[in-house]
Amino acid sequence: MRATRTSEVGRRRQRGGRILASLLALMLVVAACAPDDAEDLAVDDPEAVDEAPDEEAPDAPPTPDATELRIRTVMDITSLDPAVMPSTTDDAVAMNVLEGLVAYEPGGSGQLINVLAEEIEVSDDGLRVEFTLREGVQFHGGYGELTAEDVKYSFERTAGLIETAVATSYASDWATLEEVEVTGTYTGTIHLSAPFAPLMINTLPGNAGLIVPEAAAEELGEDFGTNPIGTGPYEFVEWNPGQEIVVERFGDYHGGMWEHLPEPQWERIVFVPIEDAAAADIAIETGAVDMGQISTGSVGRFEADPDFIVDPLATFDYGWIGMNVQDEILSDVNVRRAIRQALDIDSMIAAGFDGQVARAHALISPEMPIGYWEEAPVYQPDFEAARAHLDEAGVDELDLTIIIDEQVGSREIAEIAQANLAEIGINLQIDLLDGGEYREIARDAQQQLFYISFSNTADPSWATVWFSCEQVGDWNYQHWCNEEFQELHEAALVETDPDERHDMYIRMQEIMDEDAIAAWVMYRTNLYTYPADMQISLVPERYGKYLAYNFLR
Amino acid sequence: MAQYLLKRLGMTLAVVLLVLLFLAVVPHVIPGDPVENILGPRATEARIEQVRVEMGIDDPIVTQIGSFMWNALQGDLGRDFATNRPVTAMLAQALPHTVALAFASLGLAVLLGIPFGVLAATKPDSMLDRFTSVVSVSFITVPSYVMALFLLLLFPIWLGVLPATGTGSLSEPLSYLRHLILPASALAITWVGYFARLVRASMLEVVGSNYIRVARAYGLRERVIHYRYALKNAVIPSVAILGVSLGQLLGGAVFIELIFNRPGLGKLALDAIAARNYPVLRGSVLMVALLFVTANLVADLSYRFLDPRIRVEEKAT
């Protein structure tokens, strides 16, 4: 466990200070009338820490309830239907309620464990997966026993092969699925038209591999997402929008997970959506919730308090300053190289994220099992070299615009870029847009520079896809289409040898670097905070998430 | 009276219709496509198409405006396209929290503000008057969100009493009230000061009038004069602004709901704006507008009810 603590000295003082600083942060947000993005706070005021009048601070947090776990989530749920499930909050709740054939072992070993599968085997040619189900697995809500028919229904539904009330969002996770053949009550075979590398990395252990009962999904239709039925150790009990999502121990649980984990102590797990980061700090501090994600600005203050642990978990998410290659000025690779050479990424990380995220040198983060480019060039601001690139392009005195939205760190990043580029004679204008407008402009290639961050899953193909040719005019905001990159992206999806794939993804990142389509900024870190007497259970392979019921107190 | 009531109701209806029209048009003048924004990059074409059809986004604008207004008048505000819940159900869930907050604040403001004002008016320019002036003016100038933060710091964090976030459950009234104390106080504080100043000013005016002098001449006690005779007239301007203040309170409630993480109307609207969730946004704004016009209507009517002179003047003309 990566934890940080300090000595007992000055602890009360720091706690009072931290709260005061949280409040100040909250006040600033409210005063600025921008009460939106949950993580959008960065106030670290050492003065406030010193001046806090804190003699009255109550020492002990409220007595913890050993059977109810309360977790702060960054947003409310929208749908727990595995075919739609849009947000990470949905996923964090769903991990307690829904299960798949296999799952990643909690704790970050990267190993797969069988959950609903008794046995599972991929054929040598990668075209068939045979599975045998654990017998006697019951669905919540009296929907009966799990059979291979439910597996067929769930996978084909998410793959978009059968017509259902809700159109699937995750068909691409099952890109080459032909059908799931039911060979017995508890046995079946997944047939693929071509090998699909992410299958055992991301599809089966991820959302797209979750299994729902056909009867419930058909009966509830669009409402299944807010009344999910699964086989998990907890059943979905109640959702009070904006207040809480409650799951409770499922009496008829098959016990599959307890072969790998101790049985949980929690009778109920309550997820409390608190969007504002400073309000979340207060909720954690006062014990209104037991655990939650905090903003980068609060890390120092929580770390200084021995009553709390801050657990940083690196994710696969990445942020970058992209360049639209279809723009007249930016179509010249030398201009793009000049910009990349002038940017001070380290300062952006310090200002935009309080130094709490890792600097990115390429697309794929070091956390990814394959595809991390260790030797990627690290660009430090060098105005001489940048000006030389501009001379090569035969330009000076350029006017450019960067578009940003409300994402954490965007403003600081854009402002630093503005200062950096001024050094080489580029006048950068910053356009702050809201999400919808940003998307429209970026999709239609109306922008020049842009900062954005994307989330990502455990397979590098889900990062490279957004830079592919078919995404131009959609999510490839660089509007960049490189033939070799495209071929490699397609080939890597069907290549099953991990070493071969690794080399392919390295080459793809080299191409991106040669074409200077981006200045890579950061890999996101999720910062979880909880009382020192608690142990939490992280599952990095599930987009940097946690397994709530495996927490201990 | 009936004629006035009709006229007033007609105006209210007109305002509501205008608000409806405005809400119907809004999504078409704001740039950006909500559907792709919400569903994210991995949504299939089929899913995007499905949501677009559900939202009626591809229909001609006039059709959309027409059907929105027609459905709204029949009480159907559409469905939240992210969770598929009817917007009316979401409003029904959020409304009690906001109404409770607004009325609790208003109640606090009246209960504290009026005696405060009377107290100040009893001895104008005395130390007591000066002191209450300073306090009320400071109350007026403190924004509710600053007061909210101060209260948070003082009670849940330093003293360890009263909950910091959430609303508690309506099925447990005591717990619900405990959750209401801090947000309601934070929101009320400005109005305590405001009512105090207003009551003081109108009290001073009334105290100088002939009927009070007559009362004094009769030898009535000061307390009786102030509270039984003077206050009756002095409170009328305050009643008139009750309606307006309710509207202001609803606006301030947005911040308070954010700070205390209360799932009321303000927070609903705020989240809807962030997500471009138009059905929910329209519903919550419409609800706030309805509350506002209703409050104004009630204040208007009660004003006439409290002050017989208005009725008399009307008859005379």
PDB file of C-alpha atoms in Angstrom, chain B residues 199-305:
ATOM      1  CA  VAL B 199     -39.257  47.028   9.859  1.00  0.00           C
ATOM      2  CA  ARG B 200     -37.203  49.625  11.706  1.00  0.00           C
ATOM      3  CA  ALA B 201     -37.715  52.209   8.958  1.00  0.00           C
ATOM      4  CA  SER B 202     -41.432  51.660   8.628  1.00  0.00           C
ATOM      5  CA  MET B 203     -41.858  51.484  12.384  1.00  0.00           C
ATOM      6  CA  LEU B 204     -40.252  54.894  12.769  1.00  0.00           C
ATOM      7  CA  GLU B 205     -42.591  56.261  10.164  1.00  0.00           C
ATOM      8  CA  VAL B 206     -45.647  54.745  11.787  1.00  0.00           C
ATOM      9  CA  VAL B 207     -44.624  55.756  15.309  1.00  0.00           C
ATOM     10  CA  GLY B 208     -44.696  59.381  14.217  1.00  0.00           C
ATOM     11  CA  SER B 209     -48.270  59.149  12.943  1.00  0.00           C
ATOM     12  CA  ASN B 210     -51.332  60.590  14.662  1.00  0.00           C
ATOM     13  CA  TYR B 211     -52.979  57.399  15.848  1.00  0.00           C
ATOM     14  CA  ILE B 212     -49.872  56.397  17.753  1.00  0.00           C
ATOM     15  CA  ARG B 213     -49.712  59.788  19.365  1.00  0.00           C
ATOM     16  CA  VAL B 214     -53.343  59.302  20.368  1.00  0.00           C
ATOM     17  CA  ALA B 215     -52.514  55.919  21.805  1.00  0.00           C
ATOM     18  CA  ARG B 216     -49.716  57.480  23.822  1.00  0.00           C
ATOM     19  CA  ALA B 217     -52.085  60.189  25.011  1.00  0.00           C
ATOM     20  CA  TYR B 218     -54.384  57.465  26.259  1.00  0.00           C
ATOM     21  CA  GLY B 219     -51.489  56.235  28.335  1.00  0.00           C
ATOM     22  CA  LEU B 220     -51.074  52.814  26.720  1.00  0.00           C
ATOM     23  CA  ARG B 221     -47.896  51.006  27.513  1.00  0.00           C
ATOM     24  CA  GLU B 222     -45.070  51.376  25.003  1.00  0.00           C
ATOM     25  CA  ARG B 223     -44.881  47.641  24.410  1.00  0.00           C
ATOM     26  CA  VAL B 224     -48.578  47.469  23.560  1.00  0.00           C
ATOM     27  CA  ILE B 225     -48.270  50.484  21.279  1.00  0.00           C
ATOM     28  CA  HIS B 226     -45.324  49.018  19.419  1.00  0.00           C
ATOM     29  CA  TYR B 227     -46.332  45.443  19.018  1.00  0.00           C
ATOM     30  CA  ARG B 228     -50.105  45.683  18.852  1.00  0.00           C
ATOM     31  CA  TYR B 229     -50.708  48.936  16.978  1.00  0.00           C
ATOM     32  CA  ALA B 230     -47.590  50.143  15.218  1.00  0.00           C
ATOM     33  CA  LEU B 231     -46.295  46.806  13.983  1.00  0.00           C
ATOM     34  CA  LYS B 232     -49.544  45.978  12.185  1.00  0.00           C
ATOM     35  CA  ASN B 233     -48.977  48.834   9.779  1.00  0.00           C
ATOM     36  CA  ALA B 234     -45.221  48.709   9.795  1.00  0.00           C
ATOM     37  CA  VAL B 235     -45.091  45.085   8.695  1.00  0.00           C
ATOM     38  CA  ILE B 236     -47.003  45.610   5.458  1.00  0.00           C
ATOM     39  CA  PRO B 237     -43.988  46.598   3.303  1.00  0.00           C
ATOM     40  CA  SER B 238     -42.181  43.516   4.618  1.00  0.00           C
ATOM     41  CA  VAL B 239     -45.029  41.292   3.531  1.00  0.00           C
ATOM     42  CA  ALA B 240     -44.859  42.842   0.103  1.00  0.00           C
ATOM     43  CA  ILE B 241     -41.249  41.866  -0.273  1.00  0.00           C
ATOM     44  CA  LEU B 242     -41.806  38.343   1.044  1.00  0.00           C
ATOM     45  CA  GLY B 243     -42.704  37.240  -2.451  1.00  0.00           C
ATOM     46  CA  VAL B 244     -39.616  38.799  -3.921  1.00  0.00           C
ATOM     47  CA  SER B 245     -37.432  37.412  -1.185  1.00  0.00           C
ATOM     48  CA  LEU B 246     -38.721  33.916  -1.811  1.00  0.00           C
ATOM     49  CA  GLY B 247     -37.464  34.246  -5.364  1.00  0.00           C
ATOM     50  CA  GLN B 248     -34.104  35.473  -4.146  1.00  0.00           C
ATOM     51  CA  LEU B 249     -33.958  32.619  -1.662  1.00  0.00           C
ATOM     52  CA  LEU B 250     -34.519  30.131  -4.432  1.00  0.00           C
ATOM     53  CA  GLY B 251     -31.587  31.647  -6.301  1.00  0.00           C
ATOM     54  CA  GLY B 252     -29.371  31.548  -3.226  1.00  0.00           C
ATOM     55  CA  ALA B 253     -30.480  27.977  -2.619  1.00  0.00           C
ATOM     56  CA  VAL B 254     -28.419  26.872  -5.621  1.00  0.00           C
ATOM     57  CA  PHE B 255     -25.198  27.694  -3.797  1.00  0.00           C
ATOM     58  CA  ILE B 256     -26.412  26.372  -0.504  1.00  0.00           C
ATOM     59  CA  GLU B 257     -27.518  23.107  -2.080  1.00  0.00           C
ATOM     60  CA  LEU B 258     -24.126  22.762  -3.674  1.00  0.00           C
ATOM     61  CA  ILE B 259     -22.214  23.448  -0.478  1.00  0.00           C
ATOM     62  CA  PHE B 260     -24.349  21.185   1.701  1.00  0.00           C
ATOM     63  CA  ASN B 261     -24.803  18.595  -1.035  1.00  0.00           C
ATOM     64  CA  ARG B 262     -28.601  18.802  -0.887  1.00  0.00           C
ATOM     65  CA  PRO B 263     -30.362  17.271  -3.894  1.00  0.00           C
ATOM     66  CA  GLY B 264     -32.841  20.103  -4.414  1.00  0.00           C
ATOM     67  CA  LEU B 265     -34.050  22.022  -7.454  1.00  0.00           C
ATOM     68  CA  GLY B 266     -30.973  24.216  -7.683  1.00  0.00           C
ATOM     69  CA  LYS B 267     -28.598  21.304  -7.733  1.00  0.00           C
ATOM     70  CA  LEU B 268     -30.801  19.494 -10.214  1.00  0.00           C
ATOM     71  CA  ALA B 269     -30.690  22.463 -12.564  1.00  0.00           C
ATOM     72  CA  LEU B 270     -26.973  22.900 -12.120  1.00  0.00           C
ATOM     73  CA  ASP B 271     -26.209  19.269 -12.917  1.00  0.00           C
ATOM     74  CA  ALA B 272     -28.556  19.444 -15.879  1.00  0.00           C
ATOM     75  CA  ILE B 273     -26.733  22.461 -17.267  1.00  0.00           C
ATOM     76  CA  ALA B 274     -23.386  20.707 -16.946  1.00  0.00           C
ATOM     77  CA  ALA B 275     -24.713  17.637 -18.741  1.00  0.00           C
ATOM     78  CA  ARG B 276     -26.802  19.519 -21.304  1.00  0.00           C
ATOM     79  CA  ASN B 277     -29.703  17.510 -20.021  1.00  0.00           C
ATOM     80  CA  TYR B 278     -32.393  19.723 -21.518  1.00  0.00           C
ATOM     81  CA  PRO B 279     -35.525  17.933 -20.323  1.00  0.00           C
ATOM     82  CA  VAL B 280     -34.307  18.156 -16.734  1.00  0.00           C
ATOM     83  CA  LEU B 281     -33.081  21.708 -17.130  1.00  0.00           C
ATOM     84  CA  ARG B 282     -36.391  22.844 -18.586  1.00  0.00           C
ATOM     85  CA  GLY B 283     -38.310  21.098 -15.846  1.00  0.00           C
ATOM     86  CA  SER B 284     -36.319  22.549 -12.994  1.00  0.00           C
ATOM     87  CA  VAL B 285     -36.290  26.084 -14.378  1.00  0.00           C
ATOM     88  CA  LEU B 286     -40.024  25.878 -15.005  1.00  0.00           C
ATOM     89  CA  MET B 287     -40.557  24.722 -11.442  1.00  0.00           C
ATOM     90  CA  VAL B 288     -38.510  27.603 -10.026  1.00  0.00           C
ATOM     91  CA  ALA B 289     -40.464  30.026 -12.227  1.00  0.00           C
ATOM     92  CA  LEU B 290     -43.751  28.589 -11.008  1.00  0.00           C
ATOM     93  CA  LEU B 291     -42.687  28.917  -7.386  1.00  0.00           C
ATOM     94  CA  PHE B 292     -41.646  32.483  -8.040  1.00  0.00           C
ATOM     95  CA  VAL B 293     -44.863  33.641  -9.681  1.00  0.00           C
ATOM     96  CA  THR B 294     -46.983  31.812  -7.129  1.00  0.00           C
ATOM     97  CA  ALA B 295     -45.128  33.471  -4.286  1.00  0.00           C
ATOM     98  CA  ASN B 296     -45.566  36.850  -5.877  1.00  0.00           C
ATOM     99  CA  LEU B 297     -49.237  36.259  -6.438  1.00  0.00           C
ATOM    100  CA  VAL B 298     -49.769  35.169  -2.863  1.00  0.00           C
ATOM    101  CA  ALA B 299     -47.791  38.131  -1.546  1.00  0.00           C
ATOM    102  CA  ASP B 300     -49.817  40.495  -3.688  1.00  0.00           C
ATOM    103  CA  LEU B 301     -53.091  39.115  -2.500  1.00  0.00           C
ATOM    104  CA  SER B 302     -52.090  38.947   1.148  1.00  0.00           C
ATOM    105  CA  TYR B 303     -50.949  42.552   0.925  1.00  0.00           C
ATOM    106  CA  ARG B 304     -54.471  43.559   0.026  1.00  0.00           C
ATOM    107  CA  PHE B 305     -55.840  41.303   2.687  1.00  0.00           C
TER     108      PHE B 305
END
